[in-house]
Tab-separated table of C-alpha atoms in Angstrom:
chain	number	residue	atom	x	y	z
A	1	MET	CA	38.620	-1.761	15.379
A	2	GLU	CA	41.101	-4.710	15.016
A	3	TRP	CA	40.513	-5.791	11.829
A	4	GLU	CA	38.842	-3.592	8.755
A	5	THR	CA	36.887	-5.411	5.753
A	6	VAL	CA	37.091	-3.885	2.138
A	7	ILE	CA	34.880	-5.240	-0.417
A	8	GLY	CA	34.455	-4.463	-4.237
A	9	LEU	CA	31.773	-5.907	-6.216
A	10	GLU	CA	31.506	-6.871	-9.714
A	11	ILE	CA	27.847	-7.061	-10.809
A	12	HIS	CA	26.816	-8.560	-13.986
A	13	ALA	CA	23.179	-7.241	-15.359
A	14	GLN	CA	22.078	-8.821	-18.161
A	15	LEU	CA	20.676	-6.407	-20.721
A	16	SER	CA	17.182	-6.556	-21.596
A	17	THR	CA	17.423	-6.983	-25.717
A	18	LYS	CA	15.878	-9.403	-27.761
A	19	SER	CA	18.761	-10.299	-29.657
A	20	LYS	CA	22.125	-11.220	-28.739
A	21	ILE	CA	25.083	-8.574	-28.318
A	22	PHE	CA	27.157	-9.902	-31.373
A	23	SER	CA	24.283	-11.942	-33.264
A	24	GLY	CA	20.210	-12.125	-33.770
A	25	SER	CA	19.959	-15.136	-31.743
A	26	SER	CA	17.042	-14.593	-29.409
A	27	THR	CA	17.886	-13.945	-25.833
A	28	ALA	CA	14.295	-15.619	-24.252
A	29	TYR	CA	14.747	-17.249	-21.197
A	30	GLY	CA	13.570	-20.973	-20.813
A	31	ALA	CA	14.244	-22.427	-24.257
A	32	GLU	CA	15.448	-26.196	-24.645
A	33	PRO	CA	19.122	-26.365	-24.463
A	34	ASN	CA	21.011	-25.288	-27.367
A	35	THR	CA	18.383	-24.068	-29.387
A	36	GLN	CA	19.159	-20.670	-29.395
A	37	ALA	CA	23.233	-20.746	-30.312
A	38	SER	CA	24.038	-19.594	-33.761
A	39	LEU	CA	27.130	-20.040	-35.577
A	40	ILE	CA	28.168	-16.659	-34.246
A	41	ASP	CA	27.652	-17.581	-30.821
A	42	LEU	CA	29.675	-20.744	-31.276
A	43	GLY	CA	32.547	-18.812	-33.174
A	44	MET	CA	32.722	-21.160	-36.159
A	45	PRO	CA	35.122	-20.155	-38.915
A	46	GLY	CA	34.133	-17.585	-41.408
A	47	VAL	CA	31.282	-15.902	-39.254
A	48	LEU	CA	31.762	-12.345	-38.179
A	49	PRO	CA	30.036	-10.689	-35.110
A	50	VAL	CA	27.962	-7.384	-35.629
A	51	LEU	CA	27.363	-5.183	-32.287
A	52	ASN	CA	23.775	-4.764	-31.168
A	53	LYS	CA	23.192	-0.856	-31.304
A	54	GLU	CA	20.697	-1.170	-28.653
A	55	ALA	CA	23.234	-2.595	-26.199
A	56	VAL	CA	25.062	0.370	-26.615
A	57	HIS	CA	22.078	2.520	-25.935
A	58	MET	CA	21.474	0.748	-22.790
A	59	ALA	CA	25.055	0.915	-21.605
A	60	VAL	CA	24.982	4.697	-22.209
A	61	LYS	CA	21.864	5.340	-20.062
A	62	PHE	CA	22.954	3.320	-17.106
A	63	GLY	CA	26.386	5.321	-17.426
A	64	LEU	CA	24.274	9.046	-17.520
A	65	ALA	CA	22.089	7.529	-14.691
A	66	ILE	CA	25.646	7.104	-12.306
A	67	ASP	CA	26.738	10.822	-13.598
A	68	ALA	CA	29.786	8.498	-15.178
A	69	HIS	CA	32.475	9.530	-17.363
A	70	LEU	CA	31.210	8.447	-21.300
A	71	ALA	CA	34.201	7.169	-23.526
A	72	PRO	CA	33.974	8.834	-26.571
A	73	ARG	CA	35.697	5.889	-28.107
A	74	SER	CA	35.779	2.486	-26.619
A	75	VAL	CA	37.090	-0.587	-27.656
A	76	PHE	CA	36.594	-4.571	-27.632
A	77	ALA	CA	38.716	-7.033	-26.847
A	78	ARG	CA	39.581	-10.861	-26.486
A	79	LYS	CA	39.720	-12.274	-23.212
A	80	ASN	CA	41.348	-15.547	-23.550
A	81	TYR	CA	40.556	-18.311	-21.229
A	82	PHE	CA	39.624	-22.026	-21.628
A	83	TYR	CA	36.314	-22.848	-19.940
A	84	PRO	CA	33.838	-26.065	-21.253
A	85	ASP	CA	30.885	-23.636	-21.730
A	86	LEU	CA	33.223	-20.949	-23.454
A	87	PRO	CA	33.049	-22.252	-26.991
A	88	LYS	CA	35.622	-19.840	-28.796
A	89	GLY	CA	37.939	-20.149	-26.182
A	90	TYR	CA	37.535	-16.543	-25.683
A	91	GLN	CA	35.175	-14.075	-24.595
A	92	ILE	CA	34.526	-10.540	-26.428
A	93	SER	CA	34.912	-7.995	-23.521
A	94	GLN	CA	36.263	-4.647	-23.100
A	95	TYR	CA	39.441	-4.036	-21.186
A	96	GLU	CA	41.611	-1.110	-21.577
A	97	LEU	CA	38.660	1.241	-23.095
A	98	PRO	CA	35.375	0.532	-21.592
A	99	ILE	CA	32.538	2.296	-22.670
A	100	VAL	CA	31.468	3.498	-19.318
A	101	GLY	CA	34.222	5.254	-16.874
A	102	ILE	CA	34.302	6.423	-13.375
A	103	GLY	CA	30.982	7.365	-11.821
A	104	HIS	CA	29.189	6.586	-8.214
A	105	MET	CA	26.153	5.450	-6.416
A	106	ASP	CA	25.181	6.630	-3.439
A	107	ILE	CA	23.746	4.391	-0.447
A	108	GLU	CA	21.832	5.029	2.940
A	109	LEU	CA	23.286	3.351	5.894
A	110	GLU	CA	21.512	1.902	8.812
A	111	ASP	CA	22.193	4.808	10.804
A	112	GLY	CA	20.258	7.375	7.902
A	113	SER	CA	23.652	8.504	6.913
A	114	ILE	CA	24.799	8.735	3.037
A	115	LYS	CA	27.722	7.175	1.920
A	116	ARG	CA	29.100	7.412	-1.776
A	117	ILE	CA	30.336	4.476	-3.532
A	118	GLY	CA	32.485	4.468	-6.482
A	119	VAL	CA	32.024	2.886	-9.365
A	120	THR	CA	35.347	2.377	-11.556
A	121	ARG	CA	34.061	1.026	-14.739
A	122	ALA	CA	30.952	-0.645	-16.456
A	123	HIS	CA	31.601	-2.469	-19.612
A	124	LEU	CA	30.107	-4.028	-22.401
A	125	GLU	CA	30.658	-8.018	-22.758
A	126	GLU	CA	29.044	-11.420	-23.712
A	127	ASP	CA	28.081	-13.892	-21.560
A	128	ALA	CA	29.177	-17.550	-21.484
A	129	GLY	CA	27.353	-20.760	-21.765
A	130	LYS	CA	25.864	-22.719	-18.879
A	131	SER	CA	27.770	-26.080	-17.148
A	132	LEU	CA	24.757	-28.518	-15.821
A	133	HIS	CA	25.860	-31.125	-13.487
A	134	GLU	CA	22.709	-32.062	-11.828
A	135	ASP	CA	21.066	-34.147	-14.402
A	136	PHE	CA	24.126	-35.822	-15.545
A	137	GLN	CA	25.790	-39.068	-13.508
A	138	GLY	CA	29.818	-38.584	-13.763
A	139	GLN	CA	29.228	-36.146	-16.969
A	140	THR	CA	28.449	-32.346	-17.434
A	141	GLY	CA	26.225	-31.204	-19.629
A	142	ILE	CA	26.620	-27.987	-21.878
A	143	ASP	CA	23.904	-25.101	-22.558
A	144	LEU	CA	24.814	-22.493	-25.120
A	145	ASN	CA	22.127	-20.604	-25.212
A	146	ARG	CA	23.091	-18.176	-22.998
A	147	ALA	CA	26.496	-17.674	-24.910
A	148	GLY	CA	26.595	-14.303	-26.409
A	149	THR	CA	23.945	-12.732	-24.329
A	150	PRO	CA	24.545	-9.140	-23.596
A	151	LEU	CA	26.221	-8.072	-20.199
A	152	LEU	CA	27.005	-4.839	-18.615
A	153	GLU	CA	29.838	-5.573	-16.034
A	154	ILE	CA	29.533	-2.924	-13.174
A	155	VAL	CA	32.820	-2.678	-11.112
A	156	SER	CA	32.794	-0.776	-8.031
A	157	GLU	CA	35.830	0.564	-5.985
A	158	PRO	CA	36.898	-1.343	-2.980
A	159	ASP	CA	34.849	1.163	-0.654
A	160	MET	CA	32.391	-0.964	1.105
A	161	ARG	CA	33.747	-1.768	4.631
A	162	ASN	CA	30.968	-4.469	5.714
A	163	ALA	CA	28.326	-7.188	4.370
A	164	LYS	CA	25.304	-4.425	4.900
A	165	GLU	CA	26.842	-1.818	2.808
A	166	ALA	CA	27.536	-4.292	-0.232
A	167	VAL	CA	23.908	-5.428	0.298
A	168	ALA	CA	22.460	-1.869	0.149
A	169	TYR	CA	24.897	-0.909	-2.837
A	170	MET	CA	23.707	-4.258	-4.759
A	171	LYS	CA	20.122	-3.202	-4.032
A	172	LYS	CA	20.541	0.253	-5.207
A	173	LEU	CA	21.858	-0.938	-8.342
A	174	HIS	CA	19.238	-3.419	-8.804
A	175	ALA	CA	16.306	-0.871	-8.321
A	176	LEU	CA	18.366	1.633	-10.462
A	177	VAL	CA	18.397	-1.056	-13.734
A	178	ARG	CA	15.075	-1.946	-13.677
A	179	TYR	CA	14.067	2.076	-13.355
A	180	LEU	CA	16.082	2.209	-16.695
A	181	GLY	CA	14.487	-0.778	-18.370
A	182	VAL	CA	17.949	-1.570	-18.931
A	183	CYS	CA	17.841	-5.169	-16.978
A	184	ASP	CA	14.784	-6.915	-15.566
A	185	GLY	CA	16.921	-7.855	-12.425
A	186	ASN	CA	15.608	-11.436	-12.537
A	187	MET	CA	18.157	-13.011	-10.399
A	188	GLN	CA	16.709	-16.539	-9.698
A	189	GLU	CA	17.343	-16.532	-13.571
A	190	GLY	CA	20.622	-15.278	-13.606
A	191	SER	CA	19.695	-11.812	-14.934
A	192	PHE	CA	21.523	-9.908	-12.149
A	193	ARG	CA	24.593	-11.236	-10.298
A	194	CYS	CA	27.341	-10.706	-8.581
A	195	ASP	CA	30.858	-11.907	-7.741
A	196	ALA	CA	32.498	-9.959	-4.248
A	197	ASN	CA	36.175	-9.092	-4.087
A	198	VAL	CA	36.363	-9.408	-0.222
A	199	SER	CA	39.871	-8.918	1.712
A	200	VAL	CA	40.516	-7.812	5.340
A	201	ARG	CA	43.518	-5.500	6.891
A	202	ARG	CA	44.372	-3.775	9.800
A	203	PRO	CA	43.135	-0.350	9.503
A	204	GLY	CA	44.898	2.182	7.657
A	205	ALA	CA	47.054	-0.652	6.389
A	206	GLU	CA	47.783	-1.793	2.629
A	207	PHE	CA	45.018	-3.550	1.179
A	208	GLY	CA	45.180	-7.201	1.848
A	209	THR	CA	45.208	-10.071	-0.577
A	210	ARG	CA	41.451	-10.646	-1.992
A	211	ALA	CA	39.762	-13.700	-2.584
A	212	GLU	CA	36.777	-13.218	-5.030
A	213	ILE	CA	33.522	-14.982	-4.336
A	214	LYS	CA	31.913	-16.172	-7.868
A	215	ASN	CA	27.913	-15.970	-8.917
A	216	LEU	CA	25.781	-14.322	-6.027
A	217	ASN	CA	22.275	-14.307	-6.809
A	218	SER	CA	20.653	-13.338	-3.755
A	219	PHE	CA	20.971	-10.479	-1.127
A	220	LYS	CA	20.802	-12.822	1.524
A	221	PHE	CA	23.276	-14.990	0.106
A	222	ILE	CA	25.937	-12.085	-0.498
A	223	GLU	CA	25.706	-10.869	3.042
A	224	ARG	CA	26.510	-14.511	4.747
A	225	ALA	CA	28.919	-15.184	1.950
A	226	ILE	CA	31.195	-12.046	2.657
A	227	ASN	CA	30.492	-12.279	6.561
A	228	HIS	CA	31.968	-16.163	6.562
A	229	GLU	CA	34.457	-15.078	4.058
A	230	VAL	CA	35.665	-12.298	6.293
A	231	GLU	CA	35.934	-14.789	9.439
A	232	ARG	CA	37.811	-17.276	7.146
A	233	GLN	CA	40.277	-15.046	6.165
A	234	ILE	CA	40.826	-13.696	9.948
A	235	ASP	CA	41.311	-16.998	11.286
A	236	ILE	CA	43.897	-17.966	8.684
A	237	ILE	CA	45.671	-14.792	9.283
A	238	GLU	CA	45.442	-14.855	13.112
A	239	SER	CA	46.640	-18.437	13.017
A	240	GLY	CA	50.082	-17.604	11.225
A	241	GLY	CA	49.039	-18.093	7.647
A	242	LYS	CA	48.334	-16.777	4.366
A	243	VAL	CA	45.408	-15.635	2.532
A	244	VAL	CA	45.619	-16.802	-0.930
A	245	GLN	CA	44.368	-15.045	-4.133
A	246	GLU	CA	41.900	-17.260	-5.367
A	247	THR	CA	38.325	-17.757	-6.641
A	248	ARG	CA	35.693	-19.120	-4.539
A	249	LEU	CA	32.047	-20.469	-4.864
A	250	TYR	CA	29.534	-19.953	-1.728
A	251	ASP	CA	27.387	-23.065	-0.693
A	252	PRO	CA	24.679	-21.684	0.884
A	253	ASP	CA	23.611	-24.963	2.591
A	254	ARG	CA	26.813	-25.163	4.481
A	255	ASN	CA	27.260	-21.620	4.564
A	256	GLU	CA	30.876	-21.727	3.913
A	257	THR	CA	33.043	-20.515	0.854
A	258	ARG	CA	34.728	-23.273	-1.064
A	259	SER	CA	38.220	-22.818	-3.245
A	260	MET	CA	37.066	-23.127	-6.941
A	261	ARG	CA	40.396	-22.054	-9.038
A	262	SER	CA	43.624	-19.960	-8.354
A	263	LYS	CA	42.567	-15.999	-9.268
A	264	GLU	CA	43.983	-14.971	-12.376
A	265	ASP	CA	45.351	-11.547	-13.167
A	266	ALA	CA	44.436	-9.174	-16.151
A	267	ASN	CA	47.862	-10.455	-17.931
A	268	ASP	CA	47.053	-13.887	-17.727
A	269	TYR	CA	44.020	-13.564	-19.876
A	270	ARG	CA	45.799	-12.075	-22.990
A	271	TYR	CA	43.676	-9.228	-23.676
A	272	PHE	CA	44.117	-8.002	-27.576
A	273	PRO	CA	41.639	-5.788	-29.367
A	274	ASP	CA	39.183	-8.052	-31.110
A	275	PRO	CA	39.923	-7.794	-35.086
A	276	ASP	CA	36.449	-8.690	-36.204
A	277	LEU	CA	35.116	-4.996	-34.134
A	278	LEU	CA	35.230	-1.683	-34.733
A	279	PRO	CA	35.870	0.482	-32.119
A	280	VAL	CA	32.501	2.240	-30.593
A	281	GLU	CA	32.562	5.881	-31.122
A	282	LEU	CA	29.767	8.112	-29.374
A	283	THR	CA	28.727	11.400	-30.896
A	284	PRO	CA	27.290	14.237	-28.463
A	285	GLU	CA	24.388	13.698	-30.396
A	286	PHE	CA	23.816	10.044	-29.673
A	287	ILE	CA	24.701	11.091	-26.199
A	288	GLU	CA	21.972	13.606	-25.776
A	289	SER	CA	19.510	11.255	-27.746
A	290	VAL	CA	19.891	8.857	-24.824
A	291	ARG	CA	19.546	11.287	-22.337
A	292	ALA	CA	15.999	12.377	-23.354
A	293	THR	CA	15.086	8.701	-22.804
A	294	LEU	CA	16.180	9.219	-18.826
A	295	PRO	CA	13.209	8.455	-16.524
A	296	GLU	CA	12.620	9.902	-13.056
A	297	LEU	CA	15.505	8.400	-11.104
A	298	PRO	CA	14.872	6.733	-7.728
A	299	ASN	CA	16.155	9.165	-5.443
A	300	ALA	CA	14.721	12.266	-7.360
A	301	LYS	CA	11.308	10.325	-7.170
A	302	LYS	CA	11.638	9.685	-3.337
A	303	VAL	CA	12.206	13.308	-2.448
A	304	ARG	CA	8.855	14.297	-5.042
A	305	PHE	CA	7.176	12.110	-3.196
A	306	MET	CA	7.992	13.372	0.273
A	307	ASP	CA	7.487	16.989	-0.996
A	308	ALA	CA	4.169	16.590	-2.942
A	309	TYR	CA	2.429	13.855	-1.026
A	310	LYS	CA	4.024	14.706	2.187
A	311	LEU	CA	5.173	11.302	2.939
A	312	SER	CA	7.859	9.815	5.245
A	313	ALA	CA	10.946	9.425	4.183
A	314	TYR	CA	10.517	5.361	5.192
A	315	ASP	CA	7.358	5.129	3.028
A	316	ALA	CA	8.565	7.160	0.069
A	317	ASP	CA	11.957	4.685	0.310
A	318	MET	CA	9.412	1.672	0.180
A	319	LEU	CA	7.565	2.985	-2.682
A	320	THR	CA	10.278	3.731	-5.035
A	321	GLN	CA	12.496	0.791	-4.642
A	322	SER	CA	10.563	-0.233	-7.727
A	323	ARG	CA	9.527	1.707	-11.049
A	324	ASP	CA	6.509	-0.290	-11.312
A	325	VAL	CA	5.235	0.080	-7.393
A	326	ALA	CA	6.154	3.817	-7.669
A	327	ASP	CA	3.824	4.479	-10.969
A	328	TYR	CA	1.332	2.083	-9.070
A	329	PHE	CA	0.830	4.071	-5.921
A	330	GLU	CA	1.145	7.384	-7.789
A	331	ALA	CA	-2.079	6.140	-9.891
A	332	VAL	CA	-3.676	5.003	-6.662
A	333	ALA	CA	-3.009	8.164	-4.746
A	334	GLN	CA	-4.320	10.521	-7.511
A	335	ALA	CA	-7.297	8.448	-7.965
A	336	CYS	CA	-8.612	8.311	-4.453
A	337	GLY	CA	-7.050	11.602	-3.127
A	338	ASP	CA	-5.409	10.322	-0.017
A	339	ALA	CA	-1.562	9.785	-1.082
A	340	LYS	CA	-1.096	8.800	2.990
A	341	LEU	CA	-3.682	5.914	3.097
A	342	ALA	CA	-2.346	4.872	-0.766
A	343	ALA	CA	0.972	4.373	0.522
A	344	ASN	CA	-0.468	2.318	3.814
A	345	TRP	CA	-2.310	-0.166	1.752
A	346	VAL	CA	0.269	-0.468	-1.400
A	347	ASN	CA	3.087	-0.851	1.241
A	348	GLY	CA	0.885	-3.077	3.519
A	349	GLU	CA	-1.860	-4.783	1.982
A	350	LEU	CA	-0.916	-5.085	-1.759
A	351	ALA	CA	2.605	-6.185	-0.743
A	352	ALA	CA	1.887	-9.042	1.221
A	353	ALA	CA	-0.675	-10.102	-1.022
A	354	LEU	CA	1.897	-10.130	-3.921
A	355	ASN	CA	4.514	-11.839	-1.814
A	356	ARG	CA	1.986	-14.352	-0.959
A	357	ALA	CA	1.055	-15.071	-4.546
A	358	GLY	CA	4.994	-15.360	-5.756
A	359	ILE	CA	4.226	-12.475	-8.257
A	360	GLU	CA	5.301	-9.200	-9.596
A	361	LEU	CA	3.201	-6.219	-9.812
A	362	ALA	CA	3.057	-6.512	-13.853
A	363	ASP	CA	0.673	-9.503	-12.995
A	364	VAL	CA	-1.218	-8.234	-10.106
A	365	PRO	CA	-5.347	-8.891	-10.759
A	366	VAL	CA	-6.644	-5.387	-9.050
A	367	THR	CA	-5.805	-2.747	-11.179
A	368	ALA	CA	-4.664	0.903	-9.847
A	369	ASP	CA	-8.218	2.541	-10.443
A	370	ALA	CA	-9.990	-0.617	-8.836
A	371	PHE	CA	-7.409	-0.331	-5.803
A	372	ALA	CA	-8.476	3.157	-5.538
A	373	GLY	CA	-11.934	2.606	-5.629
A	374	LEU	CA	-11.850	0.341	-2.750
A	375	LEU	CA	-9.582	3.378	-0.995
A	376	LYS	CA	-12.391	5.654	-1.602
A	377	ARG	CA	-14.981	3.343	0.298
A	378	ILE	CA	-12.850	3.644	3.201
A	379	LEU	CA	-12.600	7.361	3.151
A	380	ASP	CA	-16.636	7.943	2.756
A	381	ASN	CA	-17.346	5.571	5.557
A	382	THR	CA	-19.109	2.927	3.662
A	383	ILE	CA	-16.706	0.473	4.999
A	384	SER	CA	-14.292	0.484	7.694
A	385	GLY	CA	-10.382	-0.677	7.132
A	386	LYS	CA	-11.061	-3.867	8.725
A	387	ILE	CA	-14.111	-4.572	5.949
A	388	ALA	CA	-11.779	-3.346	3.393
A	389	LYS	CA	-9.016	-6.464	3.764
A	390	GLU	CA	-11.904	-8.742	3.375
A	391	VAL	CA	-13.253	-6.726	0.250
A	392	PHE	CA	-9.640	-6.533	-1.318
A	393	ASP	CA	-9.484	-10.688	-0.887
A	394	ALA	CA	-12.396	-10.609	-2.834
A	395	MET	CA	-11.417	-8.495	-5.848
A	396	TRP	CA	-7.828	-9.951	-5.773
A	397	ASN	CA	-9.959	-13.386	-6.081
A	398	GLY	CA	-11.879	-11.869	-9.201
A	399	GLU	CA	-15.064	-11.077	-7.443
A	400	GLY	CA	-15.662	-7.752	-8.775
A	401	ASP	CA	-14.534	-4.268	-7.841
A	402	ALA	CA	-15.174	-3.046	-4.682
A	403	ASP	CA	-18.792	-1.536	-5.086
A	404	THR	CA	-20.037	-5.294	-6.522
A	405	VAL	CA	-18.314	-7.072	-3.593
A	406	ILE	CA	-19.383	-4.600	-0.958
A	407	ASP	CA	-22.990	-5.129	-2.514
A	408	LYS	CA	-22.986	-8.824	-3.064
A	409	LYS	CA	-21.741	-9.512	0.592
A	410	GLY	CA	-23.819	-7.203	2.275
A	411	LEU	CA	-20.821	-5.615	4.202
A	412	LYS	CA	-21.830	-1.675	3.900
A	413	GLN	CA	-20.604	-0.207	7.565
A	414	ILE	CA	-23.157	0.739	9.613
A	415	THR	CA	-23.203	4.642	10.285
A	416	ASP	CA	-26.726	5.228	11.673
A	417	THR	CA	-25.939	7.049	15.020
A	418	GLY	CA	-29.572	5.893	16.247
A	419	ALA	CA	-28.986	2.294	15.580
A	420	ILE	CA	-25.481	2.288	17.354
A	421	GLU	CA	-26.776	4.075	20.095
A	422	ALA	CA	-29.603	1.359	20.724
A	423	MET	CA	-27.088	-1.582	19.910
A	424	ILE	CA	-24.787	0.202	23.002
A	425	ASP	CA	-27.459	0.590	25.296
A	426	GLU	CA	-28.241	-3.258	24.930
A	427	ILE	CA	-24.920	-4.271	25.354
A	428	ILE	CA	-24.334	-2.210	28.371
A	429	ALA	CA	-27.706	-3.051	29.991
A	430	ALA	CA	-26.657	-6.936	29.626
A	431	ASN	CA	-23.318	-6.363	31.266
A	432	PRO	CA	-23.919	-4.334	34.342
A	433	LYS	CA	-20.656	-5.601	36.393
A	434	GLN	CA	-18.490	-4.872	33.480
A	435	THR	CA	-20.113	-1.371	33.540
A	436	GLU	CA	-19.733	-1.078	37.315
A	437	GLU	CA	-16.239	-1.838	37.181
A	438	TYR	CA	-15.187	0.366	34.142
A	439	ARG	CA	-16.892	3.308	36.127
A	440	ALA	CA	-14.631	2.644	39.049
A	441	GLY	CA	-11.700	2.967	37.160
A	442	LYS	CA	-11.182	-0.013	35.513
A	443	ASP	CA	-10.215	1.482	32.011
A	444	LYS	CA	-9.174	-1.708	30.348
A	445	LEU	CA	-12.543	-2.965	30.065
A	446	PHE	CA	-13.238	-0.428	27.109
A	447	GLY	CA	-11.764	-2.850	24.852
A	448	PHE	CA	-14.524	-5.212	25.867
A	449	PHE	CA	-17.545	-2.937	25.344
A	450	VAL	CA	-16.004	-2.058	21.800
A	451	GLY	CA	-15.410	-5.586	20.816
A	452	ALA	CA	-18.964	-6.531	21.920
A	453	ALA	CA	-20.363	-3.916	19.769
A	454	MET	CA	-18.566	-4.909	16.733
A	455	LYS	CA	-19.286	-8.307	17.235
A	456	ALA	CA	-22.790	-7.446	17.652
A	457	SER	CA	-22.975	-5.293	14.336
A	458	LYS	CA	-20.764	-8.386	12.601
A	459	GLY	CA	-17.977	-5.749	12.169
A	460	LYS	CA	-20.208	-3.602	10.164
A	461	ALA	CA	-20.382	-0.717	12.780
A	462	ASN	CA	-18.351	2.372	12.150
A	463	PRO	CA	-15.503	2.224	14.506
A	464	ASP	CA	-14.842	6.067	15.356
A	465	GLN	CA	-18.748	6.365	15.973
A	466	VAL	CA	-18.640	3.257	18.525
A	467	ASN	CA	-16.027	4.423	20.467
A	468	ALA	CA	-17.487	8.328	20.698
A	469	ILE	CA	-20.875	6.569	21.775
A	470	LEU	CA	-19.347	3.830	24.252
A	471	LYS	CA	-17.302	6.611	26.011
A	472	GLN	CA	-20.327	8.908	26.279
A	473	LYS	CA	-22.731	6.494	27.485
A	474	LEU	CA	-20.319	4.440	29.792
A	475	ALA	CA	-19.455	7.986	31.507
A	476	GLY	CA	-23.097	7.742	32.759
């Protein structure tokens, strides 16, 4: 390799607390601008922040899940900088003593190998407000509803060497925080976003000068942004220039990064302990109480699905990327008694329907029990897999459970051997030329006869029986 890419990610996960990290203001999304910012969020004189215990609980839960060191004593600091949507002129964050220390995440690479990515730290902090540009001609609006929203900033080691590794790591973290219930992972609403630190170097050389790409909220965009930035830096160096340490923004329409501002170092922020907040001290009893709330984590669930349900690694991986999907699958598999069939349908028809409707599994109109009822009718040969797709669409549209739809639409599969034989006899008699050609060795014509039989039965004949009887009859 002529050049080696070095990537570290800073991921901001908005914690799923009902109130902000230092005030009782709501964190609900979508309220009218500046209706959820209290005097504490604005840093008005005489107000005092009070730490949200639930935010601490969630941070510790995350730390346990990545096998990280948990600091017995952590401290909040003031990070000083001016920005229009930062009303206090500083951000309350953690610096020298973060609540979560060194941990790790294992990612699976494209060749199936496992790579360990180090997590340097995860610290609690408050979010800033939001600057609005699109609705104001020549001006900027400020919405402070988000100011004070609790964030967990998860900082990786610079262990990733290409954009695909960065995406794999980000996806793994995204799944984890949703499994834990500490973040809803909604990237469109900004609940899960990423800053990517990217540099290039000659293999084995010291780290190059990095550029930080801010506020990436899409897996597709993070891959494209990193790849573009790598090319930009290599072009600069090979042209005799020097990469400048700076913060850049990614423009997806032009597929380019643009300079935003020079990148500050830690000493530029003039960190000092916040005088209004006491240190956070974690007792062993508190940590163990949090550990007791940990769910089965994705890797463990994947291994169990492969072992208990005899699923392939691919199927198990697809099913365990979301805790909701995993729970839904397991309920369906246990109710219908065929885990492989349940996996195929959850990963296939159900996933496609969710994607078409643009909804999450929590809003799915077909319950796990109803879904299992549909699969049972495939297993007992009441309907074929093809007819089941028609039944599923009707169930999705609120037309009732599988049995109701099958009866109402007359979709019951024909399994009467005598009826199928009589139908096939008629087809063979009506197509003597094709029959003669098939018997002369033109095997591809078998599909013609299958199609004719299914058409004659309006798709209701059992395909396995059709195939078996056709082979027997055509053999002469």
